[in-house]
Tab-separated table of C-alpha atoms and ligand atoms in Angstrom:
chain	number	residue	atom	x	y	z
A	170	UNK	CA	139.005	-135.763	2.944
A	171	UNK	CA	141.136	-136.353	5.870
A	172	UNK	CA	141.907	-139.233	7.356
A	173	UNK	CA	140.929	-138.208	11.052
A	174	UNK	CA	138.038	-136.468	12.073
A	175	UNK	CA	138.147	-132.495	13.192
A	176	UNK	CA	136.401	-133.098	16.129
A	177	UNK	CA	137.572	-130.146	18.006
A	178	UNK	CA	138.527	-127.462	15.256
A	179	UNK	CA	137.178	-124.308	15.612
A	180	UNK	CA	137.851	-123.332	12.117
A	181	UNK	CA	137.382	-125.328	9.058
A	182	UNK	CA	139.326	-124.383	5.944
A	183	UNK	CA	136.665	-125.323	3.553
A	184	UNK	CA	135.093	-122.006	4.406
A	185	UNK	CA	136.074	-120.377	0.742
A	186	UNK	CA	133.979	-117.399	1.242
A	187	UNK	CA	135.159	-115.966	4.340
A	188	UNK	CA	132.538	-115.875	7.588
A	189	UNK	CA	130.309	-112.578	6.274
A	190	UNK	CA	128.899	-115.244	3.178
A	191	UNK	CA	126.001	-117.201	3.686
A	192	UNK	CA	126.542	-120.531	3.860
A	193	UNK	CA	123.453	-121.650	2.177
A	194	UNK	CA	121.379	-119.370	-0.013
A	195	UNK	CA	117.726	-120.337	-0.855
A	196	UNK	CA	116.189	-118.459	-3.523
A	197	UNK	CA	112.172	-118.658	-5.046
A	198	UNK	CA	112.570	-122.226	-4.395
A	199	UNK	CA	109.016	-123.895	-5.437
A	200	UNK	CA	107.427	-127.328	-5.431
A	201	UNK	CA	103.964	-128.026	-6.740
A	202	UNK	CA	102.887	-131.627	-6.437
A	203	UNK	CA	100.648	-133.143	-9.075
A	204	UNK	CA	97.055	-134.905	-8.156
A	205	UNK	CA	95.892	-137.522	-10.318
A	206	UNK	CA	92.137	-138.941	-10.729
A	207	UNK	CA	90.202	-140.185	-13.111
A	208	UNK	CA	90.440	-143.686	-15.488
A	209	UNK	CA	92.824	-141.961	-17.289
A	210	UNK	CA	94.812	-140.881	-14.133
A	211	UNK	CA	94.873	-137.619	-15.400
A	212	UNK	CA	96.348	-134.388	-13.306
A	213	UNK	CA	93.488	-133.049	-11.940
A	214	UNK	CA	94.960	-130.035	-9.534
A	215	UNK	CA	98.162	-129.363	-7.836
A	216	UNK	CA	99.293	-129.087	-4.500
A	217	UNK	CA	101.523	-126.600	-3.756
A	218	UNK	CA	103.995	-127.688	-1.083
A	219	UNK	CA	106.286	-124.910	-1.189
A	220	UNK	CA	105.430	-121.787	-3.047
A	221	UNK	CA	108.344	-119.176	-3.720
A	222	UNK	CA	110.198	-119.529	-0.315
A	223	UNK	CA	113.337	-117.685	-0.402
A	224	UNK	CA	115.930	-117.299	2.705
A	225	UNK	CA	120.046	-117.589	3.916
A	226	UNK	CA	121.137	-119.318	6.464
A	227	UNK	CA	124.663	-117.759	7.790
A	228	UNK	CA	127.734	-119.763	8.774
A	229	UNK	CA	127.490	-121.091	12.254
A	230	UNK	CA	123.810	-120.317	13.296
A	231	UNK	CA	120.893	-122.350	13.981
A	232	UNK	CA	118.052	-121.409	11.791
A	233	UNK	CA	114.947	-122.589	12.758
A	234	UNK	CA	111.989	-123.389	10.791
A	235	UNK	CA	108.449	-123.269	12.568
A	236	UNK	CA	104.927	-123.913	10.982
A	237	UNK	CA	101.796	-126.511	11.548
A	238	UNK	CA	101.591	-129.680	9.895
A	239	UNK	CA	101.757	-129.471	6.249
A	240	UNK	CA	103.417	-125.667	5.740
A	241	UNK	CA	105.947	-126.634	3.581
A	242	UNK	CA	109.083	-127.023	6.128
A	243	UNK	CA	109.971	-130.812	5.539
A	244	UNK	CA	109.141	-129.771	1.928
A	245	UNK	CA	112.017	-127.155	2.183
A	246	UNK	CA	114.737	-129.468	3.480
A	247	UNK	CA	113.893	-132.448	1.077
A	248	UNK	CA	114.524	-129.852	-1.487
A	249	UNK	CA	117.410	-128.857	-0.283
A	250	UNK	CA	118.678	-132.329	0.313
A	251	UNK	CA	117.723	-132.955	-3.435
A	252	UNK	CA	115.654	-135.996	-2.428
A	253	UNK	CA	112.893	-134.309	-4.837
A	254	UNK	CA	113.948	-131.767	-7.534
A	255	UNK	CA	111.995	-128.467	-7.290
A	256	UNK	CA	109.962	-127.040	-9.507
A	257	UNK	CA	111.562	-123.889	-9.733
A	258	UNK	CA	114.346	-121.810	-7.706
A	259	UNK	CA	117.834	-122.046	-7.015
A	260	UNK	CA	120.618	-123.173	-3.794
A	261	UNK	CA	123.630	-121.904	-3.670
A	262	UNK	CA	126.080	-123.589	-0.865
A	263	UNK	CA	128.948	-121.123	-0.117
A	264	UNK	CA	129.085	-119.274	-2.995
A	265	UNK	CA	128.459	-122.405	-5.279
A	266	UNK	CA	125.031	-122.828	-7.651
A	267	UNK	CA	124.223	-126.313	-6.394
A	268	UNK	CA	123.641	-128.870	-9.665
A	269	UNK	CA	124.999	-126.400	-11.895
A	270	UNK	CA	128.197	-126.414	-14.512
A	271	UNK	CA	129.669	-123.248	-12.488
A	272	UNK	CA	129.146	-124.759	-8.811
A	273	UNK	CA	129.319	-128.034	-7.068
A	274	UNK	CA	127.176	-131.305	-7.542
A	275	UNK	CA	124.206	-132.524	-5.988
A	276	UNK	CA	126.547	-134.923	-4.789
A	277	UNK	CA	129.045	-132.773	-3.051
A	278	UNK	CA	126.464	-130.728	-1.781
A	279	UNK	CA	125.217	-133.609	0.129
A	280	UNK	CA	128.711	-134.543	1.359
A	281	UNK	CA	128.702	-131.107	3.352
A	282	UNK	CA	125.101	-130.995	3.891
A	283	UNK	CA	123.515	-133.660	5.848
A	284	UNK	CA	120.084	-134.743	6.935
A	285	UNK	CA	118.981	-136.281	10.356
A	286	UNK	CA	115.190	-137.748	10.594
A	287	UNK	CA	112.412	-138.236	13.049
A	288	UNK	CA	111.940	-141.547	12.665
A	289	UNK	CA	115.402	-143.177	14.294
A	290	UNK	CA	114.340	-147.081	12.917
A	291	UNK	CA	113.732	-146.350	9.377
A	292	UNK	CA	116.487	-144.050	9.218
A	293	UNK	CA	119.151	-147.300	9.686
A	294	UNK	CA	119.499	-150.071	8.265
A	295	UNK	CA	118.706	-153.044	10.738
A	296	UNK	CA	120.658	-155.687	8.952
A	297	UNK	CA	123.516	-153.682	9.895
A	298	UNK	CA	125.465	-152.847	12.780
A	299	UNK	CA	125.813	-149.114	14.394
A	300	UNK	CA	129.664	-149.138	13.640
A	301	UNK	CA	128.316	-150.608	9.786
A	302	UNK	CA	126.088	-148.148	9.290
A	303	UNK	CA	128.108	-145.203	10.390
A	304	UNK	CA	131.303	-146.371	8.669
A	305	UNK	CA	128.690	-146.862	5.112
A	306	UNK	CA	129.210	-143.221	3.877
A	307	UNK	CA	133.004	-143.002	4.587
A	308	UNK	CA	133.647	-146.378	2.603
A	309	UNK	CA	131.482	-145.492	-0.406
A	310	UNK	CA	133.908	-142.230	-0.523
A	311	UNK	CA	136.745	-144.226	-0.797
A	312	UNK	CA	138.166	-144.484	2.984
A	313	UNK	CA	139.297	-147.658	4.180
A	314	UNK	CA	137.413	-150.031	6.305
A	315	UNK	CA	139.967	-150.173	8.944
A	316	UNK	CA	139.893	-146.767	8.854
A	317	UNK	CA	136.342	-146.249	8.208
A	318	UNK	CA	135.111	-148.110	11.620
A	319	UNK	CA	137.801	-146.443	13.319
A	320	UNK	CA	135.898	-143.116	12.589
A	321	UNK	CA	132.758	-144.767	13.489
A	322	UNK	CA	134.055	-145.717	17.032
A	323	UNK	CA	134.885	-142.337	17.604
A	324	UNK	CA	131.719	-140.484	16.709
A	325	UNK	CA	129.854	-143.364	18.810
A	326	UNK	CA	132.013	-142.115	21.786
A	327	UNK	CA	131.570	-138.339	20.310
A	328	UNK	CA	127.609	-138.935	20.703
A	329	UNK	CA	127.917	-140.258	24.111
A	330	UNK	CA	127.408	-144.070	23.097
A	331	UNK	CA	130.103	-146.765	24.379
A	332	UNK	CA	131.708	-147.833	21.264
A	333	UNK	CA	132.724	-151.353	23.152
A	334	UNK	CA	128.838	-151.740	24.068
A	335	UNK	CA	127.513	-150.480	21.116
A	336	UNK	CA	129.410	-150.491	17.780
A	337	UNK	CA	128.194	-154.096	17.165
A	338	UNK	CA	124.558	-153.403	18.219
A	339	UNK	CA	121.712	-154.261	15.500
A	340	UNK	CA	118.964	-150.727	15.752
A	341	UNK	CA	116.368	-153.249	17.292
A	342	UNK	CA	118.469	-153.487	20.525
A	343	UNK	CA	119.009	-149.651	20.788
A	344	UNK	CA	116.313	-147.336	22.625
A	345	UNK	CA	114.938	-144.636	20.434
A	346	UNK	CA	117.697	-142.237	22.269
A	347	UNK	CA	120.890	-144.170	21.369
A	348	UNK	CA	119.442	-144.429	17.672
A	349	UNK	CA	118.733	-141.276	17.450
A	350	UNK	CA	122.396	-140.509	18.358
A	351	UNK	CA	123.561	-143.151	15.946
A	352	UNK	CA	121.657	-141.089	13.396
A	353	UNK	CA	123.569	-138.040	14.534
A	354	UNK	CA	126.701	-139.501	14.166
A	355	UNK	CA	126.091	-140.960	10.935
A	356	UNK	CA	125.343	-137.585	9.743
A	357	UNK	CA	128.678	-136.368	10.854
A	358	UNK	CA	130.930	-139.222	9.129
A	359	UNK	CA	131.745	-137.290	6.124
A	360	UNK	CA	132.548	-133.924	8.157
A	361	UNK	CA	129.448	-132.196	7.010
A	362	UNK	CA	129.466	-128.385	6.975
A	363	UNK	CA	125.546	-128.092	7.697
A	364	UNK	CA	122.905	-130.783	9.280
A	365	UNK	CA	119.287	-130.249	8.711
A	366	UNK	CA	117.302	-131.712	11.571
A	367	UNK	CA	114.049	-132.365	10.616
A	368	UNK	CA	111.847	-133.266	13.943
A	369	UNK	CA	115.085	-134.912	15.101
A	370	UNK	CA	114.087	-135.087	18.313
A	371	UNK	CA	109.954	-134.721	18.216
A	372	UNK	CA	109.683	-138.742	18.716
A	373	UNK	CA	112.040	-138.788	21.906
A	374	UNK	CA	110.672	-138.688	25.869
A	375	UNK	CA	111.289	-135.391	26.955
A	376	UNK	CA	114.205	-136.332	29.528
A	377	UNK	CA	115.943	-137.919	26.094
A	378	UNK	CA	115.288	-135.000	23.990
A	379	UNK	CA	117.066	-132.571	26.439
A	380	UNK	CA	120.101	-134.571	26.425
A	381	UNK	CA	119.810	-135.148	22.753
A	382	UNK	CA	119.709	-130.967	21.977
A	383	UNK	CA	122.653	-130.709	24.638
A	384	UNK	CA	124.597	-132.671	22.437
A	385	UNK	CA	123.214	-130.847	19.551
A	386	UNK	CA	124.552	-127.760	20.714
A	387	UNK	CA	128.159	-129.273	21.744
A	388	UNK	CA	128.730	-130.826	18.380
A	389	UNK	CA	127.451	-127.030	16.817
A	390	UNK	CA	130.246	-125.293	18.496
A	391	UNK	CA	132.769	-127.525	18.969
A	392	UNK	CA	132.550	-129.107	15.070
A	393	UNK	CA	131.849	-125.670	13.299
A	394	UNK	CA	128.536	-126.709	12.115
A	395	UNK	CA	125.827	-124.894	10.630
A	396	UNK	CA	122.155	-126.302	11.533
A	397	UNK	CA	118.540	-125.904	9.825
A	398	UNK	CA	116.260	-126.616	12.880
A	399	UNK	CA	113.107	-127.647	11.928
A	400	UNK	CA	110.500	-128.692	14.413
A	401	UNK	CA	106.430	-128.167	15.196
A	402	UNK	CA	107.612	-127.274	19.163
A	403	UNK	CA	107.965	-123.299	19.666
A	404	UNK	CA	109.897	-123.966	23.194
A	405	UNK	CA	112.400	-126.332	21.620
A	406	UNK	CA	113.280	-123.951	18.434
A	407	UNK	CA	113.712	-121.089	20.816
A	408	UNK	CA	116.234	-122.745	22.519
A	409	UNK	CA	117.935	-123.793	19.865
A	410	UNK	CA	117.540	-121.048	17.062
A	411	UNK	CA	119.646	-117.674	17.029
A	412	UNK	CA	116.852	-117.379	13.947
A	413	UNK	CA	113.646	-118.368	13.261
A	414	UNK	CA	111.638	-118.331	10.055
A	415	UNK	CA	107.716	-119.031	10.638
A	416	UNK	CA	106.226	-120.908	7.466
A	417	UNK	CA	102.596	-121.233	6.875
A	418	UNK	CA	100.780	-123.006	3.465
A	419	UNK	CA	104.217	-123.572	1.915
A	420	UNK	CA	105.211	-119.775	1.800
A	421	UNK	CA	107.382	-117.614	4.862
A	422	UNK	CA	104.856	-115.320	7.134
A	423	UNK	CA	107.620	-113.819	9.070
A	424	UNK	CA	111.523	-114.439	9.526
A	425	UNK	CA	114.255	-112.794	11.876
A	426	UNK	CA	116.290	-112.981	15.133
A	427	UNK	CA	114.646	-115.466	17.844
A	428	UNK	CA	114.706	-113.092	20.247
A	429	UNK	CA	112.432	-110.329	17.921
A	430	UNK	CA	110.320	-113.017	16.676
A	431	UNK	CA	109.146	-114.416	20.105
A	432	UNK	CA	110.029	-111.030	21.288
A	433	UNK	CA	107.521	-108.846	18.976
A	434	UNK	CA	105.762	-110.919	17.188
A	435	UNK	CA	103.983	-109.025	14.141
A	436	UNK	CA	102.443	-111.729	11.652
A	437	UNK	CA	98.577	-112.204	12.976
A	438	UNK	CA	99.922	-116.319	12.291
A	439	UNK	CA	102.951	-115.981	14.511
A	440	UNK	CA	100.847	-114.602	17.237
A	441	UNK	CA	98.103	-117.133	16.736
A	442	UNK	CA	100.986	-120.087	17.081
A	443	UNK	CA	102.744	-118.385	20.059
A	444	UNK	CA	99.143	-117.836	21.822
A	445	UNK	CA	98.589	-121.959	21.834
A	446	UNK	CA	102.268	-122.375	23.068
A	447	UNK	CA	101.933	-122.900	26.619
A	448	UNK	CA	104.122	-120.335	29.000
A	449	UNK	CA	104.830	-119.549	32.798
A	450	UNK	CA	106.463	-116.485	31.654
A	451	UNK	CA	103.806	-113.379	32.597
A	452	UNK	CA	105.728	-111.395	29.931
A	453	UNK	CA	104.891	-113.900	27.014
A	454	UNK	CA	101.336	-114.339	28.112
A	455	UNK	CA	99.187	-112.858	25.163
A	456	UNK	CA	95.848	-111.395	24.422
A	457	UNK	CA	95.354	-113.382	21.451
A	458	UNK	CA	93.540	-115.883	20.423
A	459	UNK	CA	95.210	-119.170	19.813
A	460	UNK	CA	94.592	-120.775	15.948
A	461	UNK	CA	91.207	-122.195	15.551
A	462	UNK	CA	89.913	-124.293	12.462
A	463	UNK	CA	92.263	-126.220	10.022
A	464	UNK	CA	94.563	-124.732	7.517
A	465	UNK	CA	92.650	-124.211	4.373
A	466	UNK	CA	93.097	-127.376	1.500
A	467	UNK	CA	96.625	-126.647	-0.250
A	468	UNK	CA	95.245	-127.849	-3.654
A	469	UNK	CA	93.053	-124.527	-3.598
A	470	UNK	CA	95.078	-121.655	-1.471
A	471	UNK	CA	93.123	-118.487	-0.763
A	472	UNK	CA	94.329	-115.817	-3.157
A	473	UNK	CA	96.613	-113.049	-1.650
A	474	UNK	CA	97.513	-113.602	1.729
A	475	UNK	CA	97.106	-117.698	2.115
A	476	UNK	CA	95.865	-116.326	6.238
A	477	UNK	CA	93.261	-114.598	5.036
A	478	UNK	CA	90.642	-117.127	6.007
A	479	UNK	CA	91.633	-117.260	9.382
A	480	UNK	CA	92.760	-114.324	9.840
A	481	UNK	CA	90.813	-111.855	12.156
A	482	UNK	CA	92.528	-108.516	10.507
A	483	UNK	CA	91.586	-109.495	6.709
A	484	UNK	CA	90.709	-106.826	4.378
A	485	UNK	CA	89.952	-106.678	0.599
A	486	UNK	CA	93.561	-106.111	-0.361
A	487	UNK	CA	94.535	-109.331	1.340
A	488	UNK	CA	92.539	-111.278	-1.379
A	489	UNK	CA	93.857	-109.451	-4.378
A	490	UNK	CA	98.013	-109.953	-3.755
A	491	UNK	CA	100.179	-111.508	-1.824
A	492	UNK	CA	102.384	-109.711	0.881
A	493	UNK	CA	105.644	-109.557	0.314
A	494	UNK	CA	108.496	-110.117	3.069
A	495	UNK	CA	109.282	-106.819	4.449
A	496	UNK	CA	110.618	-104.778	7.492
A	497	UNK	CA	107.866	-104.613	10.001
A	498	UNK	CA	106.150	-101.008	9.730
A	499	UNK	CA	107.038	-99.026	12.439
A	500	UNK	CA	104.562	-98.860	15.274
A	501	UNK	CA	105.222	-96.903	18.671
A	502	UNK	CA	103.806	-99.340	20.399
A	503	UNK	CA	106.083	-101.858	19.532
A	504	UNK	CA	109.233	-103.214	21.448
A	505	UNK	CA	112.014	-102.427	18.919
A	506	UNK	CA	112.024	-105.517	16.061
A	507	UNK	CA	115.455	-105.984	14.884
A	508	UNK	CA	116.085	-104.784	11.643
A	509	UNK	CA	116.367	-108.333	9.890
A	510	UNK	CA	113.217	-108.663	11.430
A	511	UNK	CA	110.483	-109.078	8.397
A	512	UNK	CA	107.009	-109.803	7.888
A	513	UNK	CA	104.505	-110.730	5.295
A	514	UNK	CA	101.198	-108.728	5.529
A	515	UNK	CA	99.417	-106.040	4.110
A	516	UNK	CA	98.187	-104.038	6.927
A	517	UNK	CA	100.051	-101.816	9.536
A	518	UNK	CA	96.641	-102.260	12.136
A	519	UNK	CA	97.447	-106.006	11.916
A	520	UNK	CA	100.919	-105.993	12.750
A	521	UNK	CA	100.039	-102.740	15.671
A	522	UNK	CA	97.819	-105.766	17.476
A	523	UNK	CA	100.909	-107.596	17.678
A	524	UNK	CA	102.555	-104.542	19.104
A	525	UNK	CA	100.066	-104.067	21.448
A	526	UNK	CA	99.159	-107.881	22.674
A	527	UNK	CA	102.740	-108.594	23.399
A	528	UNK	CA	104.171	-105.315	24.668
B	105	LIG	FE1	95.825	-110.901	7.845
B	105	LIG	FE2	95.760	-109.459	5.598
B	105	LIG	FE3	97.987	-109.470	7.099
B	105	LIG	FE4	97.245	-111.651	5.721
B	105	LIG	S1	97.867	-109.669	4.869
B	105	LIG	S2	97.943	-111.582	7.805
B	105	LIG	S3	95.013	-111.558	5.883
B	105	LIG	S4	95.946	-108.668	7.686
């Protein structure tokens, strides 16, 4: 590792594949978590968190992940973290199997793959200091301490924290803002290739968050990085995203370009989520009807299409197999989806009253 961070480098020689290969590829990736009952604390059904979810994330974009409480999207990056091992599936980090004899280690994965949390207080240590705790992953990889809080006191300055106000602050005198930052730094200490931001910013006031994604979006471009976005707000993972993958029950509905997916919207789920996003924009206003009722209980998915019982469009075929990811069908109606554009659902008319509601 080098001694100094590359805080300005546009490219970064790590980058073995050449820009065209995916940085991260996610494939069938499954989790089913056991529920236990019973004296005997037997396993009594499963729930399945993420089911078969399967998607690339390309060097230097923003992916963003989008879904209601409990479709699988945390699920996904703690997976990919390795903080739980899936059930089934496989990563591969720039050409590399992760956690397998031909590719790198869990361990190196994580070195260029970093995670930054909602919650800003858990996520540090309060007996230590913001220079400690950013300087912890450098000096259990072997850097120096002199050096090591060196590095921390520039990424404090780097996230727009005064290193000479701050470096020696305990996280119960920062505001949720500067912690958050702290966070972000932290996450950069070992010259990641890749942050996942899970809710990073959903706990922050709104002035707070917008300064927080500005500096998101500096540190992108000017360090290189690679981000998996994942958030519940539709407004703040179209600003961020150049793509957007829409989760639902643990399993991908739809997945392609922001501007086709807010654009042209063809999953009856997408619509439904866009229709309760609020919008002064007259040419996002919708027809539909926003979601109504609760997701159905993940320890007992509807068969087929897991939308099927809210979904206004459902037909036999939807209960008998699930839809797999495909190119939208082509509908005249339609604005022009991009060709990476896909969609999960059975029926053509369902997808045409997406055309139609947001043309
Ligand atoms: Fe609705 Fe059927 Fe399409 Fe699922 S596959 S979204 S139930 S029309």
């Amino acid at each position: 590792m080098s001694a100094a961070l590359k805080l300005d480098s546009p490219t970064d020689p790590r980058d073995r594949g050449g820009p065209a290969q995916p940085l991260l590829i996610v494939e069938n990736l499954k989790k089913y978590f056991p529920v236990r009952g019973g004296v005997l604390n037997r396993q009594v059904a499963t729930v399945q968190a993420v089911d078969d979810v399967s998607f690339l994330v390309h060097k230097g974009e923003t992916l963003g992940i989008v879904g209601e409480s409990g479709c699988g999207k945390s699920t996904t990056a703690r997976l990919l973290m390795r903080l739980m091992e899936p059930d089934a599936g496989s990563v591969v980090f720039d050409g590399d199997p992760v956690g397998d004899k031909r590719g790198i280690s869990v361990s190196e994965m994580r070195r260029q793959m970093q995670m930054v949390f909602q919650d800003s207080y858990s996520s540090l240590n309060p007996r230590m200091t913001m220079a400690e705790s950013i300087a912890y992953a450098p000096r259990m990889h072997g850097v120096g301490r002199k050096e090591a809080f060196e590095r921390a006191e520039r990424l404090l300055s780097r996230v727009g924290l005064n290193p000479a106000l701050h470096a020696r602050r305990y996280p119960h005198e920062m505001s949720g803002g500067q912690r958050q930052r702290v966070n972000i730094a932290r996450a950069l200490a070992l010259e990641p290739r890749m942050v996942i931001l899970d809710e990073a910013v959903a706990a922050l006031d709104k002035s707070v968050e917008a300064q927080v994604l500005n500096l998101l979006t500096d540190l992108k471009h000017s360090l290189n990085l690679t981000y998996l976005f994942i958030s519940h707000d539709l407004n703040v993972v179209e600003y961020m995203s150049d793509r957007v993958m829409v989760m639902y029950l643990g399993r991908v509905v739809e997945t392609g370009p922001v501007e086709s997916i807010y654009r042209h919207p063809r999953h009856p789920y997408t619509r439904a989520l866009f229709a309760s996003k609020p919008t002064l924009d007259p040419d996002r206003r919708t027809q539909e009807m926003p979601l109504t009722g609760d997701p159905p209980n993940p320890i007992n998915p509807p068969s087929g299409c897991r939308f099927r019982t809210r979904c206004a469009f459902a037909q036999a075929i939807c209960a008998e197999k699930p839809p797999l990811l495909a190119e939208p069908l082509a509908i005249p109606l339609a604005g022009a989806p991009e060709p990476s554009h896909l969609v999960a659902c059975h029926l053509p008319e369902a997808q045409a009253a997406g055309a139609s509601a947001h043309a």
